[in-house]
Short mmCIF file of C-alpha atoms and ligand atoms in Angstrom, two decimals:
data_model
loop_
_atom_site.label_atom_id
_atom_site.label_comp_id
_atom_site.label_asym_id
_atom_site.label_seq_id
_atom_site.Cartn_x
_atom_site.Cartn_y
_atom_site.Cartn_z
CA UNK A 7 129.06 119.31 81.39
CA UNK A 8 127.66 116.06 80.13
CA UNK A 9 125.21 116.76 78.03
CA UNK A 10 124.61 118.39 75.13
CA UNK A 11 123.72 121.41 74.37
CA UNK A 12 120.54 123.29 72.98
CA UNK A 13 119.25 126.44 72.66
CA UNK A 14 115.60 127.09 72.30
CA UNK A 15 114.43 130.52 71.05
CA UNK A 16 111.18 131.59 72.04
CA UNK A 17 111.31 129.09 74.71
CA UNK A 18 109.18 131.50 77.26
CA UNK A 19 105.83 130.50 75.57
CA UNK A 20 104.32 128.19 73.25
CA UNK A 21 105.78 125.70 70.91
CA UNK A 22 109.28 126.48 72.18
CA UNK A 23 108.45 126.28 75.44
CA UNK A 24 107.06 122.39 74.89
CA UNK A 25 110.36 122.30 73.17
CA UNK A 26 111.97 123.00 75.91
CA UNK A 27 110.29 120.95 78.03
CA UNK A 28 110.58 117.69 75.34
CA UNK A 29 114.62 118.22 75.47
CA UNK A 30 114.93 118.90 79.40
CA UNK A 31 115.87 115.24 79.86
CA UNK A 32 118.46 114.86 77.55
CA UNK A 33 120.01 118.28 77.02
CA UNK A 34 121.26 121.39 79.11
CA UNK A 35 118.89 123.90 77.95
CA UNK A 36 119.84 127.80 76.82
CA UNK A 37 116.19 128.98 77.23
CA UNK A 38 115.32 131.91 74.81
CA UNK A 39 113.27 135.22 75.53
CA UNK A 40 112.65 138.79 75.98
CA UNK A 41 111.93 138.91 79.62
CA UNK A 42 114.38 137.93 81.92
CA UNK A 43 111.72 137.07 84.43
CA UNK A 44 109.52 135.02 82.01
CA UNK A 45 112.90 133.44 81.41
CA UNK A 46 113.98 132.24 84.57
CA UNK A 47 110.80 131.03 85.54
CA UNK A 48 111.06 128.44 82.78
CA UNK A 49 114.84 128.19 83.81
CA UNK A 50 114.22 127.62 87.43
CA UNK A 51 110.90 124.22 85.92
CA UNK A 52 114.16 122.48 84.68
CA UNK A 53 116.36 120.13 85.93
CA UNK A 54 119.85 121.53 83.73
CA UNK A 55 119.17 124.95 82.23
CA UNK A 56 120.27 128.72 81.75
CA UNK A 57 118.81 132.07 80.40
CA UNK A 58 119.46 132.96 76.73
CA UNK A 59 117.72 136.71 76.97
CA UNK A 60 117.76 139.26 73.97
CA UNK A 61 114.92 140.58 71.98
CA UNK A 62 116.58 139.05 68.73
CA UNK A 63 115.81 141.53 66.51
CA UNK A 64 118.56 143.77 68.61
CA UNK A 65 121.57 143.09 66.83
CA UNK A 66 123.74 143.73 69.42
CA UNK A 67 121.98 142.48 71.85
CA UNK A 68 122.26 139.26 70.08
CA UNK A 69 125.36 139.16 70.07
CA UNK A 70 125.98 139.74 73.94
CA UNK A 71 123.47 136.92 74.71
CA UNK A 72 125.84 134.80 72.10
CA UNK A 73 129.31 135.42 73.40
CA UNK A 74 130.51 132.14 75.61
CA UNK A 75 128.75 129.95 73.45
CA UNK A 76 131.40 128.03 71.72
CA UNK A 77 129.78 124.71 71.72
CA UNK A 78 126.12 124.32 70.09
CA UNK A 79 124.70 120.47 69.68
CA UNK A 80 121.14 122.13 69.13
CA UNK A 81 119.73 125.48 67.66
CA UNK A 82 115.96 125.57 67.43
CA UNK A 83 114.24 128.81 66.09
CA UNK A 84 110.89 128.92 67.45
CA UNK A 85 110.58 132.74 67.97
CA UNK A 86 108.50 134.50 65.40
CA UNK A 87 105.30 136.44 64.97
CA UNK A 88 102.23 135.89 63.06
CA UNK A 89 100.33 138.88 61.07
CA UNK A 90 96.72 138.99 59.83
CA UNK A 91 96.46 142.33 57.61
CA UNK A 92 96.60 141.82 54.06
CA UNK A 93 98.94 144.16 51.90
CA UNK A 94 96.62 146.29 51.10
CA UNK A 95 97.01 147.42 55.21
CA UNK A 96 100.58 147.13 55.74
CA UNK A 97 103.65 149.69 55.86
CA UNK A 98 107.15 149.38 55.08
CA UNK A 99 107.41 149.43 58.29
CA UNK A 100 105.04 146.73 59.36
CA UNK A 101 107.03 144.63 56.71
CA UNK A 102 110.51 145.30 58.06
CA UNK A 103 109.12 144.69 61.39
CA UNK A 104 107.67 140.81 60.43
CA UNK A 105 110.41 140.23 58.19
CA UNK A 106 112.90 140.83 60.92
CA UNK A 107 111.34 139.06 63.50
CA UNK A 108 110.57 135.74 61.22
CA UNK A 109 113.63 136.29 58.64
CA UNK A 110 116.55 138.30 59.83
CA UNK A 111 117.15 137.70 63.29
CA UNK A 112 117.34 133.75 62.26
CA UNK A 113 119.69 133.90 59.64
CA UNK A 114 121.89 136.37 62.08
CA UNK A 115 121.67 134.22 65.26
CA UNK A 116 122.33 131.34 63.51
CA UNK A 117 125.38 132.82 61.47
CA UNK A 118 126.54 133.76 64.86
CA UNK A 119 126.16 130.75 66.14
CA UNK A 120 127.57 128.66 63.05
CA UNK A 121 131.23 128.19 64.60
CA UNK A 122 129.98 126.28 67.73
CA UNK A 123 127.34 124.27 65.60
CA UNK A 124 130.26 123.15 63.12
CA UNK A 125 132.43 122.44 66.49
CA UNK A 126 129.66 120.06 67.35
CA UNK A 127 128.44 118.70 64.00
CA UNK A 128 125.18 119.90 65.53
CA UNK A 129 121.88 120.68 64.03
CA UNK A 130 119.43 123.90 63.22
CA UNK A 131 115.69 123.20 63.58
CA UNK A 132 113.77 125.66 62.32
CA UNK A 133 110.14 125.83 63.20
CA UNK A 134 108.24 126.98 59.83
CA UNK A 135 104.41 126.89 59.02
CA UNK A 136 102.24 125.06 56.93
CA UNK A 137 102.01 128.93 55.40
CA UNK A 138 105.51 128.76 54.46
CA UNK A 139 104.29 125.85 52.24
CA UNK A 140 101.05 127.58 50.47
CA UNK A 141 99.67 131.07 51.10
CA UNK A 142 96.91 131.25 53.89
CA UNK A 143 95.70 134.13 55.39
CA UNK A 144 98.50 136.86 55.25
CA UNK A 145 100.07 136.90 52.51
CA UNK A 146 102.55 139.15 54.16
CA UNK A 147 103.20 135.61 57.21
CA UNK A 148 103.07 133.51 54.47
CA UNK A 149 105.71 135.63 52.66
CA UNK A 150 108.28 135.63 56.01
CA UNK A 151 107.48 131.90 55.89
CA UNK A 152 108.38 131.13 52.54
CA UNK A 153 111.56 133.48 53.31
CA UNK A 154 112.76 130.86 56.20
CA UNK A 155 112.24 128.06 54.22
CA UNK A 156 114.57 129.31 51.74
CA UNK A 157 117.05 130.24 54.22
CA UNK A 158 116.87 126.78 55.64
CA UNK A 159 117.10 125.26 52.23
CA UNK A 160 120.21 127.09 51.33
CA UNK A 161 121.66 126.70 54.99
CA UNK A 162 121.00 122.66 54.48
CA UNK A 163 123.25 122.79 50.90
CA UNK A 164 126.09 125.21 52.55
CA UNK A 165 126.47 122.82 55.78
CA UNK A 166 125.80 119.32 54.77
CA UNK A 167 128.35 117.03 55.88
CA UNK A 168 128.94 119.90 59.23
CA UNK A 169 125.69 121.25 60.43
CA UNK A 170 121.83 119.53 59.86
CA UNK A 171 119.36 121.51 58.86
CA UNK A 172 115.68 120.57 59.97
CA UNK A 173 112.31 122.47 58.58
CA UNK A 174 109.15 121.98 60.29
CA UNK A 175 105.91 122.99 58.99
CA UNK A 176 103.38 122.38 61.66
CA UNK A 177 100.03 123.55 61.01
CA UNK A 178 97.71 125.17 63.23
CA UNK A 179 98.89 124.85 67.24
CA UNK A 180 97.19 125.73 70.26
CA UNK A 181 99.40 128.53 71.41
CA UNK A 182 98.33 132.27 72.40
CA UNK A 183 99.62 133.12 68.45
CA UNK A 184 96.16 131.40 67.30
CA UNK A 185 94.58 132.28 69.95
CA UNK A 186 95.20 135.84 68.59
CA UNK A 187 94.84 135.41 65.19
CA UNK A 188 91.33 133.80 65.77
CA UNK A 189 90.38 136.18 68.19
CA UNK A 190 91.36 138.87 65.66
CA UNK A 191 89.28 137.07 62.70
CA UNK A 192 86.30 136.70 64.95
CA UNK A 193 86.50 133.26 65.07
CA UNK A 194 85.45 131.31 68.12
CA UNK A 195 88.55 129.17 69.24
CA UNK A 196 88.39 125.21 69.84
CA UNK A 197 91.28 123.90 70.77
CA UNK A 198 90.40 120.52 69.87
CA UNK A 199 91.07 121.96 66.25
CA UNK A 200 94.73 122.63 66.77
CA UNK A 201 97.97 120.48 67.51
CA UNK A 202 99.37 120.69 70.53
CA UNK A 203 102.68 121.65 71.58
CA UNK A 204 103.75 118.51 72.84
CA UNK A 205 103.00 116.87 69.42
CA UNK A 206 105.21 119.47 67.65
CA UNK A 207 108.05 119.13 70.13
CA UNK A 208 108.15 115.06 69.77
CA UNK A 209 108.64 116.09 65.91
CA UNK A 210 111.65 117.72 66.69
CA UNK A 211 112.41 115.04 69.07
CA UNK A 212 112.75 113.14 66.18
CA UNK A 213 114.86 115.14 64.71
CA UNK A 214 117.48 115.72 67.50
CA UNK A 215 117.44 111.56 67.88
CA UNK A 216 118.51 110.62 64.13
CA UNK A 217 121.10 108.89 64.11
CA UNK A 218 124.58 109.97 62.97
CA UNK A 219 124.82 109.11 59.57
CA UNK A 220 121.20 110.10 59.10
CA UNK A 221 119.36 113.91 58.54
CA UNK A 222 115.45 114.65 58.86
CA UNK A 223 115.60 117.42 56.53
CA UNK A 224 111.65 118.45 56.50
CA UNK A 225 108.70 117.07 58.56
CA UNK A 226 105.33 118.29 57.85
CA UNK A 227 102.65 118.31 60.88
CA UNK A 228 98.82 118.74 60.85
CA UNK A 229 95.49 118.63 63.25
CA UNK A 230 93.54 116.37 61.92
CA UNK A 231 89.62 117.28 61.66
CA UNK A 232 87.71 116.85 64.75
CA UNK A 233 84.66 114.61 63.68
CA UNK A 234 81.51 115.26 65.77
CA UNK A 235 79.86 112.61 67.77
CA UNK A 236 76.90 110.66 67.32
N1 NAP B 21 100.74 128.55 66.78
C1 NAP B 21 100.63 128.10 65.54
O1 NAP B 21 99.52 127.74 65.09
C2 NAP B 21 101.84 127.95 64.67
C3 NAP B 21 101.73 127.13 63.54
C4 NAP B 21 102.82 126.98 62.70
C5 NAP B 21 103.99 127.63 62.99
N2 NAP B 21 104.08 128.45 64.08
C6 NAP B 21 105.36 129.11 64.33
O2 NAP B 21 105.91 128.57 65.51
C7 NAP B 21 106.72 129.54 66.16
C8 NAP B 21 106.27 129.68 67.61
O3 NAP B 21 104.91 130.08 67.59
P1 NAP B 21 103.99 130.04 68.91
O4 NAP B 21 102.63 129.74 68.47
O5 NAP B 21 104.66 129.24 69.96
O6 NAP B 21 104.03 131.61 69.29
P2 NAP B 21 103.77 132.36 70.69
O7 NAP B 21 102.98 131.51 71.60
O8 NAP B 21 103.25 133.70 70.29
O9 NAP B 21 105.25 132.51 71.27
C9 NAP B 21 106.18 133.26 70.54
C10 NAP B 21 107.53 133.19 71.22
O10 NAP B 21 108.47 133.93 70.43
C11 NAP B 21 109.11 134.90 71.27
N3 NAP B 21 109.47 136.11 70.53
C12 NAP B 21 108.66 136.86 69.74
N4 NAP B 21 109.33 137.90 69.25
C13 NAP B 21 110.59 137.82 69.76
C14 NAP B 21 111.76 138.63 69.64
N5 NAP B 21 111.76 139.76 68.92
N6 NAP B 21 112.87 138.25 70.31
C15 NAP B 21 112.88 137.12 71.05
N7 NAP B 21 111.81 136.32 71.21
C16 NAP B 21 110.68 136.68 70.57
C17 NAP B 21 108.06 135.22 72.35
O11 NAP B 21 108.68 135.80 73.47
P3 NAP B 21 107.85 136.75 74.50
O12 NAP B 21 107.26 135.82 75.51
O13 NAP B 21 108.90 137.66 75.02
O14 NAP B 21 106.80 137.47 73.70
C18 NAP B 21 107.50 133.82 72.61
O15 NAP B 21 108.36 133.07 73.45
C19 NAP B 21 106.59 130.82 65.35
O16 NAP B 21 107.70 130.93 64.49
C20 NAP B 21 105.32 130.59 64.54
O17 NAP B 21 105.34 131.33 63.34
C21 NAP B 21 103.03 128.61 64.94
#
């Protein structure tokens, strides 16, 4: 195989799937999901692709979907989960289950996954949140958010000079995650108001094209207001 390599997670909807879609013309895709059938639909829309399917919170499911992989040019976390209760509303358990969505099942994939990204002096993009730069809404999101950002941070240290490390903190994008959260807040949604997915994935297309001697280490992305007419 030619090209390089890059795995998307969460590649089935949303920002990773316009991920996806940005890097199908340069890279042989490992498209990320739950479904299998959600999966190879977006497998069968691209021109060099293959399905990456765990839910990644299943450890060992994880690490089935991993085993083969022993080249990695590109990792790009994009699965996660927003929350809109505020602490005074959540469980342990609703805290386990964020943290391990947003938190845990990155830092495992990507430890998994370390020995083919050092093979390939590849790169880790991680897609963060303008809430994993101030606290907004859920303090609980913002608190996963924060939590990735630190992981990246320390990953970027451990790995410089063998494996990139990329943050990205878009703000809001039209994807069914705001859709939800606005629908859950009562607000009525505009999508004029949000970024959309291709703009986030040409971010991380500048990431993936730096050139060798250079890192993007953190790129921060925003809608800018819509002004009304007249
Ligand atoms: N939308 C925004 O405004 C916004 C802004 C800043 C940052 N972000 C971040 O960007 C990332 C993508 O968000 P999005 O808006 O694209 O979300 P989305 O539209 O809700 O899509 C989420 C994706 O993550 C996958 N996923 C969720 N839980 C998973 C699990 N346990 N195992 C495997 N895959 C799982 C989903 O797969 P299924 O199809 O199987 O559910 C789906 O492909 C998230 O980390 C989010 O926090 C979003």
């Amino acid at each position: 195989m030619d090209r390089p390599v890059a795995l998307i997670t969460g590649a089935t909807r949303g920002i990773g799937r316009g991920i996806a879609d940005e890097l199908a013309s340069t890279h042989h895709l490992l498209v990320g999901g739950r479904s299998a059938d959600a999966v190879a639909a977006v497998v069968e829309a691209l021109p060099s692709a293959e399905p990456f399917v765990a839910d990644l919170t299943d450890a060992a499911a994880t690490q089935g979907a991993v085993r083969g992989i022993d080249r990695l040019d590109v990792l790009v976390h994009s699965a996660g989960r927003d929350a809109t209760r505020h602490l005074e509303d959540m469980t342990r358990e609703d805290w386990r289950d964020l943290m391990e969505v947003n938190v845990i099942a990155v830092a495992d994939l990507t430890r998994l996954l370390l020995p083919a990204l050092r093979a390939a002096q590849g790169m880790v993009i991680m897609i963060n949140s303008g809430a994993g730069l101030r606290v907004v809404g859920s303090p609980a999101y913002s608190a996963s958010k924060y939590a990735l950002r630190a992981l990246a941070d320390g990953l970027r240290e451990d790995e410089r000079g063998r494996v990139r490390v990329t943050t990205i903190y878009p703000g809001r994008v039209d994807t069914d995650m705001q859709r939800h959260l606005q629908a859950e807040s009562g607000r009525g949604y505009n999508p004029a108001e949000h970024l959309r997915v291709q703009s986030v994935a040409a971010v991380v297309r500048t990431a993936v094209d730096a050139t060798p001697e250079g890192t993007v280490e953190e790129i921060k992305i925003r809608p800018i207001p819509v002004v009304p007419k007249g």
